[in-house]
Coordinates of C-alpha atoms in Angstrom, one line a residue:
M785 CA -83.8 4.6 -39.1
T786 CA -86.4 1.9 -40.2
P787 CA -86.7 -0.7 -37.6
T788 CA -84.9 -3.6 -39.4
T789 CA -82.1 -1.0 -39.5
A790 CA -82.2 -0.3 -35.9
T791 CA -82.3 -4.0 -35.0
S792 CA -79.5 -4.8 -36.7
G793 CA -77.8 -1.8 -35.5
R794 CA -78.2 -3.3 -31.5
R795 CA -77.0 -6.6 -32.8
A796 CA -74.3 -5.3 -33.8
S797 CA -73.2 -3.6 -30.8
R798 CA -73.8 -6.6 -28.9
A799 CA -71.8 -8.3 -31.3
G800 CA -68.9 -5.9 -31.2
L801 CA -69.4 -5.7 -27.0
A802 CA -68.9 -9.5 -27.0
I803 CA -66.0 -9.9 -29.1
I804 CA -64.0 -7.0 -27.1
L805 CA -65.2 -8.6 -23.6
A806 CA -63.9 -11.8 -24.8
A807 CA -60.3 -10.4 -26.2
L808 CA -60.1 -8.7 -22.4
L809 CA -60.7 -12.1 -20.8
V810 CA -58.0 -13.9 -22.6
L811 CA -55.5 -10.3 -22.7
P812 CA -53.7 -12.2 -19.7
L813 CA -52.9 -15.4 -21.4
M814 CA -50.7 -13.1 -23.7
I815 CA -48.9 -10.6 -22.2
N816 CA -46.2 -10.4 -19.8
D817 CA -46.3 -9.0 -16.2
Y818 CA -45.5 -5.7 -16.8
Q819 CA -48.0 -5.4 -19.7
L820 CA -50.4 -6.6 -17.2
F821 CA -49.8 -4.2 -15.3
V822 CA -50.4 -1.2 -17.8
A823 CA -53.6 -3.1 -19.2
T824 CA -54.7 -3.1 -15.7
T825 CA -53.8 0.9 -15.3
M826 CA -56.0 1.1 -19.2
L827 CA -58.8 -0.3 -17.1
V828 CA -58.8 2.1 -14.2
Y829 CA -58.6 5.1 -16.5
C830 CA -61.6 4.0 -18.8
L831 CA -63.5 4.4 -15.3
A832 CA -62.0 7.5 -14.7
A833 CA -62.8 9.0 -17.9
V834 CA -66.3 7.9 -17.9
G835 CA -66.8 9.7 -14.5
L836 CA -65.9 12.9 -15.7
N837 CA -67.4 12.8 -19.0
I838 CA -71.1 12.4 -17.3
V839 CA -70.3 16.0 -16.0
L840 CA -68.4 17.5 -18.9
G841 CA -69.6 15.6 -21.8
Y842 CA -72.9 14.7 -21.2
L843 CA -74.2 17.7 -18.6
G844 CA -71.8 20.1 -20.4
Q845 CA -70.7 21.5 -17.0
L846 CA -67.1 23.1 -17.2
A847 CA -66.3 21.2 -13.6
F848 CA -62.5 20.0 -12.8
A849 CA -63.0 17.7 -9.5
S850 CA -62.0 14.7 -11.4
A851 CA -58.7 14.6 -9.5
A852 CA -60.4 15.4 -6.2
F853 CA -62.9 12.7 -6.6
F854 CA -60.2 10.1 -7.4
G855 CA -58.1 11.0 -5.0
I856 CA -61.0 11.1 -2.3
G857 CA -62.0 7.4 -3.9
A858 CA -57.9 6.7 -3.4
Y859 CA -57.8 7.6 0.5
A860 CA -61.0 6.6 1.8
A861 CA -60.1 2.8 0.0
G862 CA -56.4 2.8 1.4
L863 CA -57.4 4.5 5.0
S864 CA -60.4 2.2 5.6
M865 CA -58.0 -0.9 5.2
V866 CA -55.1 0.6 7.3
H867 CA -57.3 2.1 9.8
L868 CA -60.3 -0.1 10.3
G869 CA -58.8 -3.1 9.1
L870 CA -61.3 -3.8 6.3
G871 CA -61.4 -6.1 3.0
T872 CA -60.6 -5.2 -0.4
V873 CA -64.5 -5.4 -1.2
P874 CA -66.0 -3.4 1.5
A875 CA -62.9 -0.9 0.8
I876 CA -63.9 -0.4 -2.7
L877 CA -67.7 0.1 -1.4
V878 CA -66.6 2.8 1.3
A879 CA -64.7 4.7 -1.3
T880 CA -67.5 4.4 -3.9
V881 CA -69.8 5.8 -1.3
C882 CA -67.4 8.5 -0.1
G883 CA -66.9 9.6 -4.0
G884 CA -70.4 9.6 -4.6
L885 CA -71.0 12.2 -1.5
A886 CA -68.2 14.5 -2.7
G887 CA -69.7 14.6 -6.0
A888 CA -73.3 15.3 -4.6
L889 CA -71.1 18.3 -2.5
V890 CA -69.8 19.8 -5.3
G891 CA -72.6 19.6 -7.5
L892 CA -74.3 22.3 -5.3
P893 CA -72.0 24.8 -6.6
A894 CA -73.5 24.3 -9.9
L895 CA -77.0 25.3 -8.9
R896 CA -75.7 28.9 -8.9
V897 CA -72.7 29.5 -10.7
R898 CA -71.5 27.9 -14.6
G899 CA -68.6 28.3 -16.9
Y900 CA -65.4 29.6 -15.9
Y901 CA -66.7 30.5 -12.2
L902 CA -67.7 26.5 -11.9
A903 CA -64.6 25.6 -13.2
I904 CA -62.6 27.9 -10.1
I905 CA -64.5 26.4 -7.8
T906 CA -64.2 22.9 -8.6
L907 CA -60.1 23.4 -8.9
A908 CA -60.1 24.7 -5.8
F909 CA -61.9 21.8 -4.1
G910 CA -59.4 19.6 -5.5
E911 CA -56.4 21.7 -4.1
L912 CA -58.1 21.8 -1.0
M913 CA -58.4 18.1 -0.5
R914 CA -55.0 18.0 -1.6
W915 CA -54.0 20.2 1.5
M916 CA -56.0 17.9 3.5
Y917 CA -54.6 15.2 2.5
V918 CA -50.8 16.8 3.3
H919 CA -51.7 18.6 6.8
N920 CA -53.7 15.9 8.6
D921 CA -50.8 13.8 9.3
G922 CA -52.5 11.7 12.1
V923 CA -55.3 10.2 9.7
T924 CA -54.0 10.8 6.0
F925 CA -49.7 10.2 7.1
G926 CA -49.0 13.7 5.5
S927 CA -47.1 14.5 2.4
G928 CA -45.2 11.1 2.7
G929 CA -48.6 8.8 2.0
F930 CA -48.7 5.5 3.0
N931 CA -48.9 2.0 1.9
I932 CA -51.9 -0.3 1.6
P933 CA -52.1 -4.2 2.7
D934 CA -52.0 -6.8 0.1
I935 CA -55.6 -6.9 -1.2
G936 CA -57.5 -10.0 -1.5
V937 CA -61.0 -11.5 -1.8
L938 CA -62.6 -14.3 0.1
G939 CA -59.1 -15.2 1.7
F940 CA -57.7 -15.6 -1.7
A941 CA -54.5 -12.8 -2.0
L942 CA -54.9 -11.4 -5.5
E943 CA -51.5 -10.7 -7.8
G944 CA -51.4 -10.0 -11.2
V945 CA -53.8 -12.1 -13.1
G946 CA -56.4 -12.0 -10.7
K947 CA -55.9 -8.0 -9.6
Y948 CA -56.6 -7.7 -13.6
Y949 CA -59.7 -9.9 -13.7
L950 CA -61.3 -8.2 -10.3
F951 CA -60.7 -4.8 -12.0
L952 CA -62.4 -5.8 -15.1
L953 CA -65.4 -6.9 -13.4
V954 CA -65.4 -4.0 -11.4
V955 CA -65.0 -1.6 -14.5
V956 CA -67.5 -3.5 -16.4
I957 CA -70.2 -3.0 -13.6
G958 CA -69.2 0.7 -13.3
V959 CA -69.5 1.2 -17.2
G960 CA -72.4 -0.9 -17.4
A961 CA -74.5 0.8 -14.6
S962 CA -73.1 4.2 -16.0
A963 CA -74.9 3.0 -19.7
G964 CA -78.0 2.3 -18.1
L965 CA -78.1 5.4 -16.4
L966 CA -77.3 7.7 -19.2
H967 CA -79.7 5.5 -21.5
S968 CA -82.6 6.2 -19.2
R969 CA -84.7 9.4 -18.7
Y970 CA -82.1 10.7 -16.1
G971 CA -79.5 10.4 -19.1
R972 CA -81.9 12.3 -21.6
A973 CA -82.5 15.0 -19.0
F974 CA -78.5 15.3 -18.8
V975 CA -78.5 16.1 -22.5
A976 CA -81.4 18.3 -22.6
I977 CA -79.5 20.7 -20.0
R978 CA -76.5 20.5 -21.6
N979 CA -78.4 22.0 -25.0
N980 CA -80.5 24.2 -23.2
E981 CA -81.0 24.6 -19.4
A982 CA -84.1 27.0 -19.4
A983 CA -85.9 24.8 -22.2
A984 CA -85.1 21.6 -20.3
G985 CA -86.7 23.2 -17.0
S986 CA -89.6 24.2 -19.1
L987 CA -90.2 20.5 -20.0
G988 CA -90.7 19.7 -16.8
I989 CA -87.2 18.2 -15.9
A990 CA -86.2 19.0 -12.6
V991 CA -82.9 21.1 -13.6
N992 CA -81.3 21.2 -10.3
R993 CA -81.9 17.7 -8.6
T994 CA -80.6 16.4 -12.3
K995 CA -77.3 18.6 -11.8
I996 CA -76.7 17.2 -8.3
L997 CA -77.4 13.8 -9.8
A998 CA -74.9 13.9 -12.3
F999 CA -72.2 15.4 -10.4
A1000 CA -72.8 12.6 -7.4
W1001 CA -72.8 9.7 -10.4
S1002 CA -69.7 11.4 -11.5
G1003 CA -68.4 11.5 -8.2
L1004 CA -69.0 7.7 -7.6
I1005 CA -67.4 6.2 -10.6
T1006 CA -64.7 8.4 -10.2
G1007 CA -63.7 7.6 -6.5
L1008 CA -64.4 3.9 -7.3
A1009 CA -61.7 4.4 -10.3
G1010 CA -59.6 5.9 -7.5
A1011 CA -59.9 3.0 -5.0
L1012 CA -58.7 0.6 -8.0
Y1013 CA -56.1 3.0 -8.5
A1014 CA -54.7 2.9 -5.0
L1015 CA -54.8 -1.2 -4.5
L1016 CA -53.2 -1.5 -8.3
N1017 CA -50.3 0.7 -7.1
G1018 CA -50.5 -0.3 -3.6
R1019 CA -49.6 3.0 -2.3
V1020 CA -51.3 6.4 -2.0
S1021 CA -49.7 10.1 -1.7
P1022 CA -51.2 13.5 -2.2
D1023 CA -48.9 14.1 -5.1
T1024 CA -50.5 11.9 -7.2
F1025 CA -54.0 13.8 -7.3
G1026 CA -53.0 17.2 -8.3
I1027 CA -53.4 19.3 -11.4
S1028 CA -51.2 16.8 -13.4
Q1029 CA -54.1 13.9 -12.4
M1030 CA -56.6 16.4 -13.6
L1031 CA -55.2 17.5 -16.6
M1032 CA -54.7 13.6 -17.9
H1033 CA -58.4 13.0 -17.1
F1034 CA -59.1 16.2 -19.0
V1035 CA -56.9 15.1 -22.0
I1036 CA -58.7 11.5 -22.4
V1037 CA -62.1 12.7 -22.5
M1038 CA -61.1 15.5 -24.8
I1039 CA -59.6 13.5 -27.5
G1040 CA -62.0 10.2 -26.5
G1041 CA -64.8 12.6 -27.2
L1042 CA -67.5 14.4 -24.9
G1043 CA -70.3 12.4 -24.4
S1044 CA -69.3 9.4 -25.8
L1045 CA -68.6 6.2 -23.5
V1046 CA -66.9 4.4 -26.1
G1047 CA -64.6 7.6 -26.5
S1048 CA -64.1 7.9 -22.9
M1049 CA -62.4 4.1 -23.1
V1050 CA -60.5 4.7 -26.4
G1051 CA -59.3 7.8 -24.9
A1052 CA -58.2 6.0 -22.0
V1053 CA -56.7 3.0 -23.8
L1054 CA -54.6 5.3 -25.8
L1055 CA -53.3 8.0 -23.3
T1056 CA -52.6 5.4 -20.9
G1057 CA -50.5 3.3 -23.5
L1058 CA -48.5 6.0 -25.3
P1059 CA -46.4 6.8 -22.5
E1060 CA -45.3 3.2 -22.3
L1061 CA -44.4 3.4 -26.0
L1062 CA -42.1 6.6 -25.7
R1063 CA -40.5 5.8 -22.6
N1064 CA -37.2 5.6 -24.1
F1065 CA -37.5 8.8 -25.8
P1066 CA -37.4 11.2 -23.0
G1067 CA -39.1 15.0 -23.6
L1068 CA -41.0 13.5 -26.7
E1069 CA -44.1 12.4 -24.3
E1070 CA -45.3 16.2 -24.4
I1071 CA -44.6 16.9 -27.7
V1072 CA -46.6 13.7 -28.7
F1073 CA -49.6 14.4 -26.4
S1074 CA -49.6 18.1 -27.7
L1075 CA -49.8 17.5 -31.4
L1076 CA -52.5 14.3 -30.5
L1077 CA -55.0 16.9 -28.9
I1078 CA -54.1 19.5 -31.7
V1079 CA -54.6 16.7 -34.2
V1080 CA -57.9 15.1 -33.1
L1081 CA -59.4 18.5 -31.9
F1082 CA -59.0 20.3 -35.4
L1083 CA -59.5 17.0 -37.6
M1084 CA -61.9 15.0 -35.4
P1085 CA -64.0 17.7 -33.1
K1086 CA -65.9 15.5 -31.9
G1087 CA -63.2 13.4 -30.6
I1088 CA -62.2 9.9 -31.7
G1089 CA -65.6 8.4 -30.1
G1090 CA -67.6 10.9 -32.5
F1091 CA -65.4 9.7 -35.4
L1092 CA -66.1 6.2 -35.1
S1093 CA -69.9 6.7 -34.6
A1094 CA -70.4 8.7 -37.8
R1095 CA -68.2 6.0 -39.7
F1096 CA -70.0 3.0 -37.8
P1097 CA -73.5 3.8 -36.5
W1098 CA -73.5 0.5 -34.6
M1099 CA -70.9 2.1 -32.6
Q1100 CA -73.3 4.8 -31.6
E1101 CA -74.7 5.0 -28.2
R1102 CA -78.5 4.2 -28.1
L1103 CA -78.8 7.8 -26.0
Y1104 CA -78.3 9.5 -29.5
R1105 CA -79.9 6.8 -31.4
E1106 CA -83.4 7.0 -30.0
G1107 CA -84.4 9.8 -31.9
R1108 CA -83.7 8.6 -35.1
E1109 CA -85.1 4.8 -34.7
H1110 CA -88.5 6.7 -33.5
A1111 CA -88.3 9.1 -36.6

């Protein structure tokens, strides 16, 4: 790739991002309250998909603790508001930190096991967390869950449009920070470990430390998404964070594309919007989801993100362009 082509690609990427951001800013002016709620839900799942993709797609670890991190973020935000009286922004920060700590904890088994063994351990961690939510009535309010106080910032209550813009700001920060991490030497280290862990270690990459960092960041971002989910719905209950939630995250990432930030967000928008389009057709949602997954895996093995990047080079992430730019 010539310097001129690389420069034009970067300009096209920035222009594309600016257009998307502008569209997101004016979106609330063109839709009704229910559609705004769906759009805000899409933002939450964009963040959750990015969190899972960091471990699953970029690091290449078969780990399924995403629903657990999602639940930890939701409960940390909700309980800190109910029990400690924290405001919205401090509660979000607490949830983010708790998610990051949980991610680092889950990353420890990844230093010893991998593949299906790691998948089983991380799934078990999610079920353990759900068991704790149900059986710690004094703290978590048990199986019935609990309601969250109304949210606000600087003394101003947030509803509808205000909530959407707050979430958009948080998601832009979360996705932007993740992109910055992935485009740094740490992101290159993630991909090197995914491609060949032994070779990465021989090149001087601290494999264990890098794995812990990836899991911690995944937990941090997914915990942040869980906090937003709780604040959006105004209620937290343990049945929300089971296997079905994990499958939702997994399908979003697989359809969007492993190792693709663009794919994560496209998959989240698609998989969050489809149920609303199919709401009046009982039983059709599962069929469409299954067919969509089969079609994407067969015709677009790298997911929608990979498909778009192959046809529109400016959409390809800098992490994958760097080698060509220096070629």
